[in-house]
Short mmCIF file of C-alpha atoms in Angstrom, two decimals:
data_model
loop_
_atom_site.label_atom_id
_atom_site.label_comp_id
_atom_site.label_asym_id
_atom_site.label_seq_id
_atom_site.Cartn_x
_atom_site.Cartn_y
_atom_site.Cartn_z
CA MET A 1 89.34 105.96 84.06
CA ALA A 2 86.24 104.39 85.06
CA ARG A 3 84.73 105.94 88.01
CA ILE A 4 84.94 104.34 91.82
CA GLU A 5 81.49 104.29 93.30
CA LEU A 6 80.91 104.83 96.29
CA ASN A 7 80.84 101.70 98.52
CA THR A 8 79.57 102.47 101.67
CA GLU A 9 79.18 99.27 102.89
CA VAL A 10 83.09 98.49 102.81
CA PRO A 11 85.52 100.59 105.19
CA HIS A 12 88.53 102.68 103.45
CA SER A 13 91.63 103.60 104.48
CA ALA A 14 90.63 108.01 104.04
CA ARG A 15 87.06 107.93 106.43
CA ILE A 16 88.63 105.89 109.18
CA TYR A 17 91.67 108.35 109.17
CA ASP A 18 88.67 111.00 109.33
CA TYR A 19 86.89 109.25 112.12
CA LEU A 20 89.93 108.43 114.05
CA LEU A 21 90.43 112.50 114.05
CA GLY A 22 87.26 113.73 114.32
CA GLY A 23 85.62 114.16 110.93
CA LYS A 24 82.05 113.18 110.08
CA ASP A 25 82.51 111.59 106.81
CA ASN A 26 82.52 108.26 107.55
CA PHE A 27 80.37 105.41 107.03
CA VAL A 28 78.96 102.71 109.74
CA ALA A 29 81.42 100.23 108.32
CA ASP A 30 84.26 102.24 108.79
CA ARG A 31 83.69 103.29 112.28
CA ALA A 32 83.07 99.73 112.37
CA ALA A 33 86.26 99.02 111.21
CA ALA A 34 88.27 102.09 113.04
CA ALA A 35 86.98 100.93 116.22
CA ALA A 36 87.60 97.08 115.76
CA ILE A 37 91.00 98.15 114.37
CA THR A 38 91.89 100.92 117.36
CA VAL A 39 91.28 97.56 119.93
CA ASP A 40 94.82 96.04 118.29
CA TRP A 41 96.56 99.80 117.74
CA PRO A 42 95.16 101.95 120.93
CA HIS A 43 98.03 104.75 119.17
CA LEU A 44 96.53 105.06 116.11
CA ALA A 45 94.57 108.38 116.36
CA ILE A 46 97.45 110.24 118.24
CA SER A 47 99.93 108.87 115.33
CA MET A 48 97.92 110.82 112.61
CA ARG A 49 96.92 113.82 114.40
CA ALA A 50 101.51 113.57 114.20
CA ASN A 51 101.50 112.89 110.76
CA ARG A 52 98.62 115.33 110.29
CA ASN A 53 101.39 117.82 112.30
CA TYR A 54 104.36 116.65 110.17
CA MET A 55 102.72 117.58 106.68
CA ALA A 56 101.84 120.81 107.91
CA ARG A 57 105.15 121.29 108.90
CA GLN A 58 107.29 119.93 106.30
CA ALA A 59 104.89 121.93 103.72
CA ARG A 60 105.31 124.86 105.26
CA PHE A 61 108.82 124.30 105.53
CA ILE A 62 108.43 123.86 102.43
CA ALA A 63 107.00 126.57 100.74
CA ALA A 64 108.98 129.24 102.69
CA GLU A 65 111.96 127.78 103.10
CA LEU A 66 112.10 125.91 99.80
CA GLY A 67 110.55 128.58 97.51
CA ILE A 68 108.14 126.40 95.73
CA ARG A 69 104.83 126.98 94.30
CA GLN A 70 103.63 124.48 93.38
CA PHE A 71 102.30 121.26 94.99
CA LEU A 72 101.36 118.36 94.04
CA ASP A 73 99.11 116.06 97.27
CA ILE A 74 97.74 112.75 96.48
CA GLY A 75 95.93 110.52 98.87
CA ALA A 76 94.80 113.77 99.85
CA GLY A 77 92.04 111.99 101.83
CA LEU A 78 89.21 113.55 103.78
CA PRO A 79 89.17 117.92 104.27
CA THR A 80 90.36 117.54 107.35
CA ALA A 81 92.39 121.06 109.26
CA PRO A 82 94.83 121.68 108.01
CA ASN A 83 94.72 120.91 104.19
CA LEU A 84 98.12 121.48 102.12
CA HIS A 85 96.40 124.34 100.33
CA GLU A 86 95.82 126.57 103.80
CA VAL A 87 99.26 126.13 104.71
CA VAL A 88 102.05 126.97 101.66
CA GLN A 89 98.92 129.80 100.03
CA GLU A 90 99.81 130.95 103.54
CA VAL A 91 102.65 131.18 102.80
CA ALA A 92 102.82 131.99 99.58
CA PRO A 93 99.18 132.95 98.65
CA GLU A 94 100.32 132.80 94.90
CA SER A 95 100.60 128.53 95.09
CA ARG A 96 98.75 126.14 92.82
CA VAL A 97 97.80 122.81 94.48
CA LEU A 98 96.84 119.78 92.54
CA TYR A 99 95.04 117.30 94.51
CA VAL A 100 94.51 113.28 93.54
CA ASP A 101 91.89 110.82 94.87
CA ASN A 102 90.12 107.69 94.33
CA ASP A 103 88.02 107.21 96.50
CA PRO A 104 83.90 109.48 95.41
CA LEU A 105 83.23 110.67 99.30
CA VAL A 106 86.71 112.43 98.97
CA LEU A 107 86.31 114.39 95.60
CA VAL A 108 82.74 115.73 96.42
CA HIS A 109 83.90 116.42 99.23
CA ALA A 110 87.00 118.57 98.28
CA ARG A 111 85.39 120.21 95.03
CA ALA A 112 82.49 121.72 97.62
CA LEU A 113 85.16 122.31 101.05
CA LEU A 114 88.61 122.88 99.49
CA THR A 115 88.98 126.54 97.33
CA GLY A 116 91.90 128.33 97.44
CA SER A 117 93.43 131.53 97.65
CA PRO A 118 92.41 133.42 94.28
CA GLN A 119 96.06 134.23 93.55
CA GLY A 120 97.26 130.80 93.43
CA ARG A 121 94.88 127.48 92.44
CA THR A 122 93.72 124.48 93.53
CA ALA A 123 92.55 121.87 91.48
CA TYR A 124 91.30 118.89 92.11
CA LEU A 125 91.39 115.29 90.04
CA ASP A 126 89.65 111.76 90.66
CA ALA A 127 92.81 109.03 89.58
CA ASP A 128 94.49 106.06 91.42
CA LEU A 129 97.32 106.41 92.81
CA HIS A 130 98.46 102.56 90.85
CA ASP A 131 98.12 104.66 87.42
CA PRO A 132 101.12 107.52 88.06
CA ASP A 133 101.02 107.63 83.83
CA ALA A 134 97.36 108.58 84.04
CA ILE A 135 98.14 111.28 86.61
CA VAL A 136 101.38 112.73 84.64
CA ARG A 137 99.07 112.61 81.61
CA SER A 138 95.97 113.92 82.60
CA ALA A 139 95.18 117.66 81.57
CA GLU A 140 94.71 118.55 85.06
CA PHE A 141 98.95 118.79 85.47
CA HIS A 142 99.23 120.11 83.06
CA GLU A 143 97.14 123.06 83.54
CA THR A 144 97.98 123.20 87.55
CA PHE A 145 101.74 123.19 86.11
CA ASP A 146 104.86 124.78 85.32
CA LEU A 147 106.76 122.01 84.72
CA THR A 148 109.74 124.20 84.19
CA ARG A 149 109.35 125.30 87.49
CA PRO A 150 109.71 123.34 91.12
CA VAL A 151 107.30 120.89 91.92
CA ALA A 152 106.51 119.22 95.67
CA LEU A 153 105.28 115.57 95.14
CA SER A 154 103.32 114.71 98.72
CA LEU A 155 102.95 111.23 99.68
CA ILE A 156 101.19 111.56 103.25
CA ALA A 157 100.34 108.44 105.01
CA ILE A 158 99.49 106.73 101.85
CA LEU A 159 102.70 104.52 101.31
CA GLN A 160 101.92 102.29 103.60
CA PHE A 161 98.74 101.19 101.17
CA ILE A 162 101.55 100.41 98.63
CA VAL A 163 102.68 96.65 100.07
CA ASP A 164 105.16 95.79 97.22
CA ASP A 165 108.47 97.77 97.65
CA ALA A 166 108.94 97.59 93.39
CA GLU A 167 105.45 98.74 92.60
CA ALA A 168 106.29 102.02 95.16
CA HIS A 169 109.57 102.52 93.08
CA ARG A 170 107.78 102.33 90.73
CA ILE A 171 105.15 104.60 91.65
CA ILE A 172 107.51 107.28 92.50
CA ASP A 173 110.14 107.01 89.01
CA THR A 174 106.63 108.27 87.74
CA LEU A 175 105.71 110.67 88.97
CA MET A 176 108.89 112.52 90.14
CA ALA A 177 110.49 111.51 86.55
CA PRO A 178 108.85 115.14 84.40
CA LEU A 179 109.29 117.09 87.39
CA PRO A 180 112.01 119.40 87.52
CA PRO A 181 115.03 119.44 89.51
CA GLY A 182 114.63 120.73 92.62
CA SER A 183 111.22 119.14 92.58
CA VAL A 184 110.88 118.12 95.46
CA LEU A 185 109.38 114.82 97.71
CA ALA A 186 107.85 114.21 101.26
CA LEU A 187 107.01 111.47 102.50
CA SER A 188 105.44 109.68 105.47
CA THR A 189 104.78 105.90 105.84
CA VAL A 190 103.94 103.48 108.75
CA THR A 191 106.56 102.17 111.02
CA ALA A 192 106.50 99.12 113.53
CA ALA A 193 110.20 100.84 114.72
CA SER A 194 108.33 102.61 117.59
CA ALA A 195 106.06 100.17 118.79
CA PRO A 196 106.45 97.02 117.01
CA ASP A 197 104.12 94.92 118.36
CA GLU A 198 101.60 97.03 118.68
CA VAL A 199 101.92 97.99 115.24
CA ASN A 200 102.28 95.28 113.85
CA ARG A 201 98.68 93.88 115.17
CA GLY A 202 97.37 97.17 114.10
CA VAL A 203 98.30 96.54 110.63
CA ALA A 204 97.10 92.87 110.35
CA ALA A 205 93.68 94.20 111.78
CA TYR A 206 93.48 96.08 108.20
CA VAL A 207 94.19 93.70 106.36
CA ALA A 208 91.49 91.30 108.16
CA ARG A 209 89.25 93.67 107.11
CA GLY A 210 90.14 94.13 103.04
CA ILE A 211 92.95 97.07 103.28
CA ASP A 212 95.99 96.16 102.54
CA GLU A 213 99.09 97.79 104.58
CA LYS A 214 102.11 97.49 105.51
CA ALA A 215 105.26 98.49 107.64
CA ARG A 216 108.38 99.98 106.87
CA ASP A 217 111.72 99.82 108.80
CA ARG A 218 114.24 103.20 107.79
CA ALA A 219 116.07 101.86 105.61
CA GLU A 220 113.04 100.88 103.27
CA VAL A 221 112.01 104.30 103.62
CA GLU A 222 115.30 105.36 103.06
CA LYS A 223 114.72 103.34 99.73
CA LEU A 224 112.07 105.20 98.34
CA PHE A 225 114.33 108.33 98.05
CA ARG A 226 116.82 106.80 95.94
CA GLY A 227 118.34 109.25 93.22
CA LEU A 228 117.47 112.08 95.92
CA ASP A 229 119.28 114.37 98.28
CA LEU A 230 117.15 113.91 101.88
CA ILE A 231 117.12 117.49 103.67
CA ASP A 232 118.14 116.87 107.30
CA PRO A 233 117.16 115.44 108.65
CA GLY A 234 116.50 112.54 107.05
CA VAL A 235 113.85 109.95 107.60
CA THR A 236 112.95 110.38 111.35
CA LEU A 237 109.67 109.67 113.37
CA VAL A 238 107.31 112.45 111.86
CA ASN A 239 107.72 114.19 115.81
CA HIS A 240 110.68 114.46 115.29
CA TRP A 241 111.66 115.91 111.37
CA ARG A 242 111.34 119.93 111.93
CA PRO A 243 109.79 119.34 115.44
CA ASP A 244 107.65 121.87 117.01
CA GLU A 245 106.38 122.00 120.60
CA ALA A 246 103.02 119.91 119.44
CA ALA A 247 105.47 117.84 117.80
CA ARG A 248 107.92 117.17 121.08
CA ALA A 249 105.25 116.93 123.34
CA VAL A 250 104.70 113.75 120.73
CA PRO A 251 106.10 110.47 123.21
CA ASP A 252 107.51 108.49 120.53
CA ALA A 253 105.94 105.39 121.19
CA HIS A 254 102.55 107.01 119.87
CA VAL A 255 103.96 107.15 116.99
CA HIS A 256 103.87 105.04 114.15
CA MET A 257 104.78 106.75 111.27
CA TYR A 258 108.11 107.68 109.41
CA GLY A 259 108.67 110.97 107.25
CA GLY A 260 111.26 113.09 105.63
CA VAL A 261 112.16 115.04 102.60
CA ALA A 262 114.49 114.62 99.48
CA VAL A 263 115.53 117.17 96.67
CA LYS A 264 115.15 115.81 92.95
CA ARG A 265 119.20 116.67 91.59
#
């Protein structure tokens, strides 16, 4: 697969995300895009932080309650604490994590900053979610995972950039196909359900800056889990998914992500 060149003059969703979460791994174009987008989407950073909290809660649940020790995290974004491997290796140091992204800056920082526990493994793959076959055929995938044991596929805050539902279903099906029964799909994606005017304006602002994005309703998100068994509480705003104190403190109107976790039969 051809390596994507770093273009600092074009805003990138991962670097906008990093900037809005208070990170430093972004460029002028990303900061300008974030400033313009948040004029229309003023609570975007709050929603992003709620989503990050959700990522940590569901990963901890999958490791602690479901006993899974292998994690495939696609669209991992830039290193922004907590990282998935930190969460799951705190529960089980032997956990294995494969991070996948296709932004060169993400991969540079991942290799430099994301180090796993001595007992486990943390690996990195430069690949595009639009080419899931390349991910599941990769040497990194097969070297990291024992495919006789369950794997948790993590698609956190990435599927909103796959605007065609048929394409999203194809990607999920391809990635889940080689994973054995008992494996898990954990995802979150943008919804306008809690603040339709704000989110729809914000999505339009992303699109105007060359970043395709789609807000999905609950039924559309539930269909992303078709053929899998959703774990209680099903698809919900991420601050309502097995909430901790911090999640309960966030107003629903400021949370613009649906999330859910489901198990492969």
